[in-house]
PDB file of C-alpha atoms in Angstrom:
ATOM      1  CA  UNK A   1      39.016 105.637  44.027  1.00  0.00           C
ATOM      2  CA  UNK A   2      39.204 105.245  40.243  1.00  0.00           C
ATOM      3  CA  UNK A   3      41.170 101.808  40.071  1.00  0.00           C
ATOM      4  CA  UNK A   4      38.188  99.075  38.918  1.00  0.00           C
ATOM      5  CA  UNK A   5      40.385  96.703  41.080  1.00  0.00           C
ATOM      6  CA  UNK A   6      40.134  98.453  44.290  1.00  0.00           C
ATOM      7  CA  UNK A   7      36.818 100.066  43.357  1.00  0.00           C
ATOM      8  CA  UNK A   8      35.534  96.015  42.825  1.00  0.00           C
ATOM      9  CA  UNK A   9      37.075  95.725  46.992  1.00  0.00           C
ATOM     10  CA  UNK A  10      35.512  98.558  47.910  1.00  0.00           C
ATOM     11  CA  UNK A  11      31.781  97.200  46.840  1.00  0.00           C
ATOM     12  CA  UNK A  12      32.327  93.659  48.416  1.00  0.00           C
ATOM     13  CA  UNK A  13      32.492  96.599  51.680  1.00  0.00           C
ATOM     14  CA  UNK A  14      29.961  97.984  51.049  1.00  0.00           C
ATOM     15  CA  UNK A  15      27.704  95.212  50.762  1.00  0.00           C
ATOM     16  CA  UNK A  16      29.437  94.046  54.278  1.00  0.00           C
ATOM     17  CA  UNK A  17      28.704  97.249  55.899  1.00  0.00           C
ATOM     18  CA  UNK A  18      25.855  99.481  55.392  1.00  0.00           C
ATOM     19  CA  UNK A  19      27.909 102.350  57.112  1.00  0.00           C
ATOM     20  CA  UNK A  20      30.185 102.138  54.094  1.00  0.00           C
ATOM     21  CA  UNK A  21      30.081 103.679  50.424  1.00  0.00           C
ATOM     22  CA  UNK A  22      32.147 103.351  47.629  1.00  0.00           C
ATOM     23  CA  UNK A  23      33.106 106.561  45.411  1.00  0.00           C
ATOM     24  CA  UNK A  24      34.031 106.050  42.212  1.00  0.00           C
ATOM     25  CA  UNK A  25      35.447 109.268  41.756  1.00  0.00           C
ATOM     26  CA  UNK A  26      38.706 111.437  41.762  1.00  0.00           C
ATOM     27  CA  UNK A  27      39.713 112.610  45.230  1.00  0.00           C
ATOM     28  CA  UNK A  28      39.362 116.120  43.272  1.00  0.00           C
ATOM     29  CA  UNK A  29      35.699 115.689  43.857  1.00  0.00           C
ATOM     30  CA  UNK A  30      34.937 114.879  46.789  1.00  0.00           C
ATOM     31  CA  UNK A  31      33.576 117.890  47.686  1.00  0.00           C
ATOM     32  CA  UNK A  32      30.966 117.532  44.689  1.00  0.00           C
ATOM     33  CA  UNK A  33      30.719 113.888  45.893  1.00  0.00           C
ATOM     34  CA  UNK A  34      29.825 114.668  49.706  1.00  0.00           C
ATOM     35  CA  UNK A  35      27.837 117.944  48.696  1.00  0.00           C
ATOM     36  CA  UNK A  36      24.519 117.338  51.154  1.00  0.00           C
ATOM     37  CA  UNK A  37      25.966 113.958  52.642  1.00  0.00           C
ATOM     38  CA  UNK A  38      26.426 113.180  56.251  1.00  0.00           C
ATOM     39  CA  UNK A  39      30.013 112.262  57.200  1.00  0.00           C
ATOM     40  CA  UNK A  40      31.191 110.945  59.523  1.00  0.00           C
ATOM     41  CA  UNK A  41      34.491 109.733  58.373  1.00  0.00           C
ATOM     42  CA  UNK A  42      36.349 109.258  55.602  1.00  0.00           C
ATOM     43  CA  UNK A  43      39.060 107.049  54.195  1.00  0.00           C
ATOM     44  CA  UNK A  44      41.457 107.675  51.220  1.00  0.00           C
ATOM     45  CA  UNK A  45      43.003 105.291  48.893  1.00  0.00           C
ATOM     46  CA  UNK A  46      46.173 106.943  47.716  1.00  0.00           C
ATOM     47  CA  UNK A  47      48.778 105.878  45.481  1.00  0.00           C
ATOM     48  CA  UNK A  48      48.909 102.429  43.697  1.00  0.00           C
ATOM     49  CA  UNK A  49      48.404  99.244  45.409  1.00  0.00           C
ATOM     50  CA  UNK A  50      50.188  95.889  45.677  1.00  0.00           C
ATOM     51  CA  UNK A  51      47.572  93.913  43.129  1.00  0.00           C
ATOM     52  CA  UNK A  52      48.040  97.257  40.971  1.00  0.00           C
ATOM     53  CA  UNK A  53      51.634  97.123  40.561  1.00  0.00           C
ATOM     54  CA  UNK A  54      51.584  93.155  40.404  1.00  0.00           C
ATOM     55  CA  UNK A  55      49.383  94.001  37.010  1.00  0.00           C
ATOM     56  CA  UNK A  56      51.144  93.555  33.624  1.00  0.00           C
ATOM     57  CA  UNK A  57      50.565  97.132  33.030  1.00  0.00           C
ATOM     58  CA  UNK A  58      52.563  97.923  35.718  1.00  0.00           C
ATOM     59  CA  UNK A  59      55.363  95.982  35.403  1.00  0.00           C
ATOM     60  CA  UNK A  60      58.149  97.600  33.345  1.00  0.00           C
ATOM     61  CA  UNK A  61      59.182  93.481  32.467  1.00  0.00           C
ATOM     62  CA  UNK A  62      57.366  90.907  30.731  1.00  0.00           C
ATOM     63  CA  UNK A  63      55.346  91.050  27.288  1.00  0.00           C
ATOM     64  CA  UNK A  64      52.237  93.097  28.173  1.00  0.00           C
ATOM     65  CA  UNK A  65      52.244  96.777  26.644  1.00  0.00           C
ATOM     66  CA  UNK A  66      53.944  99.139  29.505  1.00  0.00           C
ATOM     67  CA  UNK A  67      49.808 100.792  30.511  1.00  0.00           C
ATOM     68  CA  UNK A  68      50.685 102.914  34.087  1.00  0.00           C
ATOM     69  CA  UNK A  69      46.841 104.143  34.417  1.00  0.00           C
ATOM     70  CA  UNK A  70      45.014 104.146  37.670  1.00  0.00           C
ATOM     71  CA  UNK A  71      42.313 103.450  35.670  1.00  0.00           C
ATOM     72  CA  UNK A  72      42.532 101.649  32.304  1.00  0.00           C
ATOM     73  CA  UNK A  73      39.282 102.816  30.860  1.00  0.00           C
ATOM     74  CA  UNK A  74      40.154 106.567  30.579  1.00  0.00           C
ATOM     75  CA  UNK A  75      42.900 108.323  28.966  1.00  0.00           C
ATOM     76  CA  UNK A  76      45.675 106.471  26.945  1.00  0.00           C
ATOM     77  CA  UNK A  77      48.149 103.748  27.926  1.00  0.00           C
ATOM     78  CA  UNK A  78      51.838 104.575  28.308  1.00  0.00           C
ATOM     79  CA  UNK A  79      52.556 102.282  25.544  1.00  0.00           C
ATOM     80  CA  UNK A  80      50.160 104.293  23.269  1.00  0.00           C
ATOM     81  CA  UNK A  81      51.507 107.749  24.377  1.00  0.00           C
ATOM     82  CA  UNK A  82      55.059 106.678  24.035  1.00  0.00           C
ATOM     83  CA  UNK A  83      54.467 105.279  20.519  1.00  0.00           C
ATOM     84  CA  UNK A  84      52.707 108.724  19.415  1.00  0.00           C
ATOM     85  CA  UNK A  85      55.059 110.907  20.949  1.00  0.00           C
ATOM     86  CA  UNK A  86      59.060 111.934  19.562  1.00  0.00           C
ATOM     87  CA  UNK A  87      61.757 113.175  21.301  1.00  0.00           C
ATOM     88  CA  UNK A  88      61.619 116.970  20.065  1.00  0.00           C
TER      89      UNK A  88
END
C-alpha cells in the first residue's frame, strides 16, 4: 500500500502478527518486493478507503485544498495541478 494511513494499520499488524508484513510499495512491484520471499498468501489493498475519503483532501466540500493522492508525500496535489494547468 502507499496510503501512510493504511500503511500506519498495516504496522500495528504486523507487530500483532509475526506472519504478517507490511509493503510500502506500489502493487506494480510486488514482484521486485517478493523477489526471494516465501509466500504464502497475500492480501491487496485496492482502491481508497473509508478514513481516506473522510480526509479533507478527499472531500470535494469544505475549505481544505481539493489533494486526491493515495499518498500525499509524492507527486502534486489536485489543487496544485489544477492551479498550474489551462484549459487549452
Amino acid at each position: 500500500d502507499i496510503s501512510p494511513t493504511a500503511v500506519a494499520a498495516a504496522r500495528g499488524l504486523e507487530r500483532e502478527d509475526s506472519r504478517f508484513r507490511m509493503l510500502h510499495r506500489p502493487c506494480g512491484e510486488m514482484g521486485e518486493a517478493l523477489d526471494g520471499l516465501e509466500v504464502q498468501g497475500v492480501l491487496f489493498d485496492i482502491g481508497p478507503s473509508n478514513p481516506q475519503v473522510d480526509s479533507d483532501g478527499f472531500r470535494i466540500t469544505g475549505d481544505a485544498p481539493l489533494d486526491l493522492r493515495m499518498n500525499p508525500h509524492q507527486g502534486v496535489s489536485a489543487s496544485e495541478w489544477l492551479t498550474g494547468t489551462s484549459v487549452e
